[in-house]
Amino acid sequence: YTSSTGTLVFNTTSFSSYSANGTESVTCGVLNFSATLSTNVESIGTCFNINASNIKLECNGYKITYGGLHTQSIGINNSGFDNVNVSNCVIVEGNGTLTKMYGIFSSMGNNNSYGNNTVHTYSDQSDAFVLNRSNSSIIVNNSFNTSGLSSDAIAIEYVNVSIFRGNDIFTEGSGARGIFFEDDSDSNLFEANKISTTGSTGYSLYHDGVNNTFLNNNFSSLNADEVLPLSGVTKRNEMVYNNSFG
């Protein structure tokens, strides 16, 4: 079986019926096709680079350890592809002394979904989940945790018409925000998320946008205000109701 082409070849000497029962093991690298993990995987740099639209990475609860050596590494990188589904992954940064070690980085793609994943970063400036210049994404039932300084659990920029629901979000470093979004991220729904921060100036929500809805979330910040709009930005038509604080 050749993974890059999806071709399975049988060598036969007579006519009969044949079927493929084996599965190819998946390791860190470039993903051009849908894949299912059957074991834990590890990389000294970025683990998975998504390289095609309309594919699914199913981790089945196995662990992805990334960035054991190289700075600016990513657990799962999807830059430019649509209709990608990543689910049931445990993504853990493998070093803790580097910078910009993002757990999941998703940019310039639409209609992507990330569900039931657990992500933990330890280095400074290392956001757990980054969504950039994307529309109609679904982020549900994930656990996003960061330990480093200025490491946001969720960082959003130019994101529209997306759903963030049922996520468990926690940061403990100074300046590490639970949800940080800016630059006209509009018409998104944040529902039933639990956001907790313990570091100084670690706001649960630090935001800018138009027509976003915040429903039934719990915001808790030990050493900062729960919610802080970006300085100097005028909010328009934000809907905030049935949320709890503290």
CSV table of C-alpha atoms in Angstrom, one decimal:
chain,number,residue,atom,x,y,z
A,1,TYR,CA,0.0,0.0,0.0
A,2,THR,CA,1.3,3.5,-1.0
A,3,SER,CA,-0.1,6.1,1.3
A,4,SER,CA,0.8,9.1,-0.9
A,5,THR,CA,-1.3,7.7,-3.8
A,6,GLY,CA,-3.8,5.6,-1.9
A,7,THR,CA,-2.9,2.6,-4.1
A,8,LEU,CA,-3.2,-1.0,-2.9
A,9,VAL,CA,-1.5,-3.6,-5.1
A,10,PHE,CA,-2.1,-7.4,-5.0
A,11,ASN,CA,0.3,-9.9,-6.6
A,12,THR,CA,-1.7,-13.0,-7.6
A,13,THR,CA,-1.1,-16.2,-9.6
A,14,SER,CA,-4.8,-17.2,-10.1
A,15,PHE,CA,-8.2,-15.7,-10.1
A,16,SER,CA,-9.9,-15.5,-6.7
A,17,SER,CA,-11.4,-13.0,-4.2
A,18,TYR,CA,-9.2,-10.6,-2.3
A,19,SER,CA,-9.8,-8.0,0.4
A,20,ALA,CA,-7.6,-5.6,2.3
A,21,ASN,CA,-7.6,-6.2,6.1
A,22,GLY,CA,-4.5,-4.3,7.2
A,23,THR,CA,-4.2,-0.6,8.0
A,24,GLU,CA,-1.1,1.5,7.6
A,25,SER,CA,0.4,3.0,10.7
A,26,VAL,CA,0.4,6.8,10.8
A,27,THR,CA,3.4,8.8,11.9
A,28,CYS,CA,4.0,12.5,12.1
A,29,GLY,CA,4.5,14.2,8.8
A,30,VAL,CA,2.4,15.6,5.9
A,31,LEU,CA,-1.2,14.4,5.7
A,32,ASN,CA,-2.6,14.2,2.1
A,33,PHE,CA,-5.4,11.8,3.1
A,34,SER,CA,-7.7,10.9,6.0
A,35,ALA,CA,-5.9,9.0,8.8
A,36,THR,CA,-6.7,7.2,12.1
A,37,LEU,CA,-4.1,6.9,14.8
A,38,SER,CA,-3.5,3.4,16.3
A,39,THR,CA,-0.7,4.5,18.7
A,40,ASN,CA,0.9,7.6,20.2
A,41,VAL,CA,3.1,9.6,17.9
A,42,GLU,CA,5.9,12.1,18.6
A,43,SER,CA,8.0,14.7,16.7
A,44,ILE,CA,10.9,17.0,17.6
A,45,GLY,CA,9.2,19.7,15.6
A,46,THR,CA,5.7,20.0,14.0
A,47,CYS,CA,3.8,16.7,14.0
A,48,PHE,CA,1.1,16.9,11.4
A,49,ASN,CA,0.9,19.3,8.4
A,50,ILE,CA,-2.5,19.0,6.8
A,51,ASN,CA,-2.0,19.2,3.0
A,52,ALA,CA,-5.5,18.6,1.5
A,53,SER,CA,-9.1,19.6,1.9
A,54,ASN,CA,-11.9,17.2,2.8
A,55,ILE,CA,-9.9,14.9,5.1
A,56,LYS,CA,-10.3,13.7,8.7
A,57,LEU,CA,-7.7,13.0,11.4
A,58,GLU,CA,-9.2,10.7,14.0
A,59,CYS,CA,-6.8,10.2,17.0
A,60,ASN,CA,-8.9,7.7,19.0
A,61,GLY,CA,-7.6,9.2,22.2
A,62,TYR,CA,-3.9,8.7,21.3
A,63,LYS,CA,-1.3,11.3,22.2
A,64,ILE,CA,0.5,13.6,19.8
A,65,THR,CA,3.7,14.9,21.4
A,66,TYR,CA,5.4,17.7,19.4
A,67,GLY,CA,8.1,20.3,19.6
A,68,GLY,CA,10.6,18.3,21.6
A,69,LEU,CA,13.5,20.2,20.2
A,70,HIS,CA,12.5,22.9,17.7
A,71,THR,CA,10.9,26.3,18.6
A,72,GLN,CA,7.8,27.5,16.7
A,73,SER,CA,6.5,24.0,16.3
A,74,ILE,CA,2.9,23.0,16.0
A,75,GLY,CA,1.0,19.9,17.0
A,76,ILE,CA,-1.4,20.0,14.1
A,77,ASN,CA,-1.1,22.7,11.4
A,78,ASN,CA,-3.8,23.3,8.9
A,79,SER,CA,-2.9,26.3,6.7
A,80,GLY,CA,-5.2,26.9,3.8
A,81,PHE,CA,-7.5,23.8,3.6
A,82,ASP,CA,-11.2,23.4,4.0
A,83,ASN,CA,-13.6,20.8,5.4
A,84,VAL,CA,-10.9,19.3,7.7
A,85,ASN,CA,-12.0,17.4,10.8
A,86,VAL,CA,-9.7,16.8,13.7
A,87,SER,CA,-11.1,14.8,16.6
A,88,ASN,CA,-10.3,12.9,19.8
A,89,CYS,CA,-6.6,13.9,19.9
A,90,VAL,CA,-4.5,14.5,23.0
A,91,ILE,CA,-1.9,17.1,21.9
A,92,VAL,CA,0.9,17.9,24.3
A,93,GLU,CA,3.9,20.1,23.8
A,94,GLY,CA,7.1,18.1,24.5
A,95,ASN,CA,9.5,20.7,25.8
A,96,GLY,CA,8.3,23.7,27.9
A,97,THR,CA,11.3,26.0,27.5
A,98,LEU,CA,10.8,27.3,23.9
A,99,THR,CA,8.4,29.8,22.4
A,100,LYS,CA,5.4,29.9,20.0
A,101,MET,CA,4.6,26.2,20.4
A,102,TYR,CA,1.0,26.1,19.2
A,103,GLY,CA,-1.1,23.1,19.8
A,104,ILE,CA,-3.5,23.5,16.9
A,105,PHE,CA,-3.0,26.2,14.2
A,106,SER,CA,-5.8,26.6,11.7
A,107,SER,CA,-5.6,29.4,9.1
A,108,MET,CA,-7.1,30.5,5.8
A,109,GLY,CA,-9.6,27.6,5.8
A,110,ASN,CA,-13.4,27.3,6.0
A,111,ASN,CA,-15.9,24.8,7.3
A,112,ASN,CA,-13.3,23.0,9.5
A,113,SER,CA,-14.2,21.2,12.7
A,114,TYR,CA,-12.2,20.4,15.8
A,115,GLY,CA,-13.9,18.3,18.5
A,116,ASN,CA,-13.2,16.3,21.6
A,117,ASN,CA,-9.5,17.2,21.6
A,118,THR,CA,-7.3,17.9,24.6
A,119,VAL,CA,-4.4,20.4,24.1
A,120,HIS,CA,-1.8,21.5,26.6
A,121,THR,CA,1.1,23.8,26.0
A,122,TYR,CA,3.9,24.7,28.5
A,123,SER,CA,6.2,27.3,26.8
A,124,ASP,CA,5.7,31.0,26.8
A,125,GLN,CA,3.7,32.6,23.9
A,126,SER,CA,2.3,29.2,23.1
A,127,ASP,CA,-1.4,29.3,22.4
A,128,ALA,CA,-3.3,26.1,22.6
A,129,PHE,CA,-5.7,26.8,19.7
A,130,VAL,CA,-5.2,29.4,17.0
A,131,LEU,CA,-7.9,30.2,14.4
A,132,ASN,CA,-7.0,32.8,11.8
A,133,ARG,CA,-8.8,34.2,8.8
A,134,SER,CA,-11.4,31.4,8.7
A,135,ASN,CA,-15.1,31.2,8.4
A,136,SER,CA,-17.8,28.7,9.5
A,137,SER,CA,-15.6,26.6,11.8
A,138,ILE,CA,-16.9,24.4,14.6
A,139,ILE,CA,-14.9,24.1,17.8
A,140,VAL,CA,-16.8,21.9,20.3
A,141,ASN,CA,-16.1,19.9,23.5
A,142,ASN,CA,-12.4,20.5,23.6
A,143,SER,CA,-10.0,21.1,26.5
A,144,PHE,CA,-7.5,23.8,25.9
A,145,ASN,CA,-4.8,24.4,28.6
A,146,THR,CA,-1.7,26.6,28.7
A,147,SER,CA,0.9,27.1,31.4
A,148,GLY,CA,3.3,29.6,29.9
A,149,LEU,CA,3.5,33.4,30.0
A,150,SER,CA,1.2,35.2,27.4
A,151,SER,CA,-0.1,31.8,26.2
A,152,ASP,CA,-3.8,32.2,25.3
A,153,ALA,CA,-6.0,29.1,25.4
A,154,ILE,CA,-7.9,30.3,22.3
A,155,ALA,CA,-6.6,33.0,20.0
A,156,ILE,CA,-8.9,34.3,17.2
A,157,GLU,CA,-8.3,36.8,14.4
A,158,TYR,CA,-10.5,37.6,11.4
A,159,VAL,CA,-12.9,34.7,12.2
A,160,ASN,CA,-16.5,34.9,11.2
A,161,VAL,CA,-19.7,32.8,11.6
A,162,SER,CA,-18.1,30.1,13.8
A,163,ILE,CA,-19.2,28.2,16.8
A,164,PHE,CA,-17.3,27.7,20.0
A,165,ARG,CA,-19.4,25.4,22.3
A,166,GLY,CA,-18.8,23.3,25.4
A,167,ASN,CA,-15.0,23.9,25.6
A,168,ASP,CA,-13.1,23.7,28.9
A,169,ILE,CA,-10.5,26.5,28.8
A,170,PHE,CA,-7.8,27.1,31.4
A,171,THR,CA,-4.6,29.3,31.6
A,172,GLU,CA,-2.2,29.9,34.4
A,173,GLY,CA,0.6,32.1,33.1
A,174,SER,CA,0.8,35.8,33.5
A,175,GLY,CA,-0.8,37.6,30.6
A,176,ALA,CA,-2.4,34.4,29.4
A,177,ARG,CA,-6.0,34.9,28.4
A,178,GLY,CA,-8.7,32.4,28.1
A,179,ILE,CA,-10.2,33.6,24.8
A,180,PHE,CA,-8.5,36.4,22.9
A,181,PHE,CA,-9.9,37.7,19.7
A,182,GLU,CA,-9.4,40.8,17.6
A,183,ASP,CA,-9.5,42.4,14.2
A,184,ASP,CA,-13.2,42.3,13.4
A,185,SER,CA,-14.1,38.7,14.3
A,186,ASP,CA,-17.8,38.8,13.8
A,187,SER,CA,-21.0,36.9,14.1
A,188,ASN,CA,-19.6,34.1,16.2
A,189,LEU,CA,-21.4,32.1,18.8
A,190,PHE,CA,-19.7,31.3,22.2
A,191,GLU,CA,-22.0,28.9,24.1
A,192,ALA,CA,-21.6,26.8,27.3
A,193,ASN,CA,-17.8,27.3,27.6
A,194,LYS,CA,-16.0,27.2,30.9
A,195,ILE,CA,-13.1,29.7,30.9
A,196,SER,CA,-10.8,30.0,33.9
A,197,THR,CA,-7.5,31.9,34.3
A,198,THR,CA,-5.2,32.3,37.3
A,199,GLY,CA,-2.3,34.5,36.1
A,200,SER,CA,-2.0,38.2,36.5
A,201,THR,CA,-3.8,40.1,33.7
A,202,GLY,CA,-5.1,36.8,32.6
A,203,TYR,CA,-8.5,37.9,31.4
A,204,SER,CA,-11.1,35.2,30.7
A,205,LEU,CA,-12.3,37.1,27.6
A,206,TYR,CA,-10.3,39.9,25.8
A,207,HIS,CA,-12.2,40.8,22.7
A,208,ASP,CA,-13.1,42.9,19.7
A,209,GLY,CA,-15.9,42.2,17.2
A,210,VAL,CA,-19.4,42.8,15.9
A,211,ASN,CA,-22.6,40.8,16.4
A,212,ASN,CA,-21.0,38.0,18.5
A,213,THR,CA,-23.2,36.1,20.9
A,214,PHE,CA,-22.1,34.9,24.4
A,215,LEU,CA,-24.6,32.5,25.9
A,216,ASN,CA,-24.4,30.3,29.1
A,217,ASN,CA,-20.6,30.6,29.5
A,218,ASN,CA,-18.8,30.7,32.9
A,219,PHE,CA,-16.0,33.2,33.2
A,220,SER,CA,-13.6,33.0,36.1
A,221,SER,CA,-10.3,35.1,36.5
A,222,LEU,CA,-8.4,34.8,39.8
A,223,ASN,CA,-6.1,37.8,39.3
A,224,ALA,CA,-7.8,40.0,36.6
A,225,ASP,CA,-11.2,41.1,35.4
A,226,GLU,CA,-13.3,38.4,33.7
A,227,VAL,CA,-14.0,40.4,30.5
A,228,LEU,CA,-12.0,43.2,29.0
A,229,PRO,CA,-12.8,44.8,25.6
A,230,LEU,CA,-9.8,45.8,23.5
A,231,SER,CA,-8.9,49.4,24.4
A,232,GLY,CA,-10.4,52.1,22.2
A,233,VAL,CA,-12.7,49.8,20.3
A,234,THR,CA,-16.4,50.4,20.1
A,235,LYS,CA,-18.5,47.2,20.3
A,236,ARG,CA,-21.6,46.9,18.1
A,237,ASN,CA,-24.6,44.7,18.7
A,238,GLU,CA,-22.8,42.2,21.0
A,239,MET,CA,-25.3,39.8,22.7
A,240,VAL,CA,-24.3,38.7,26.2
A,241,TYR,CA,-26.8,36.8,28.3
A,242,ASN,CA,-27.2,34.0,30.9
A,243,ASN,CA,-23.4,34.0,31.6
A,244,SER,CA,-21.9,33.5,35.0
A,245,PHE,CA,-18.8,35.1,36.5
A,246,GLY,CA,-16.4,34.0,39.2
